[in-house]
């Protein structure tokens, strides 16, 4: 998850509809998850829009959950990480099965491919967005609530 906000750079280029929408929402700090919810743009469109606005210097990344946990986590837990990763993968699979039933089978191979807790957490957060936009708002909300305790 990343948090964005507008920079002080003057808006001196023409923005398309999606870019204007995202740019306007970035007046205050906002996460990519909330942007996806509020804009209801497909993830690839949202990511391309954010990339374009970043390239033009109109928005900036204020915080990123990918970089913050990985720096302190690398030096210390060399041995506990694999055990914890296996346990969290199993818990996440159980959560998906409980919330999605048979449809969870589509996501289980992807869980097993993840090599680190950070990668698994990032994928899980994106899955919440995907579920919210495609399958089930109820399942997405339940999964998101359970992810809070899983990755805390």
Coordinates of C-alpha atoms in Angstrom, one line a residue, residues 9 30 38 59 124:
X9 CA 4.1 21.9 -8.5
X30 CA -4.8 9.1 0.4
X38 CA -13.4 6.0 -4.6
X59 CA 1.8 13.9 -6.9
X124 CA -3.4 -9.7 -0.1

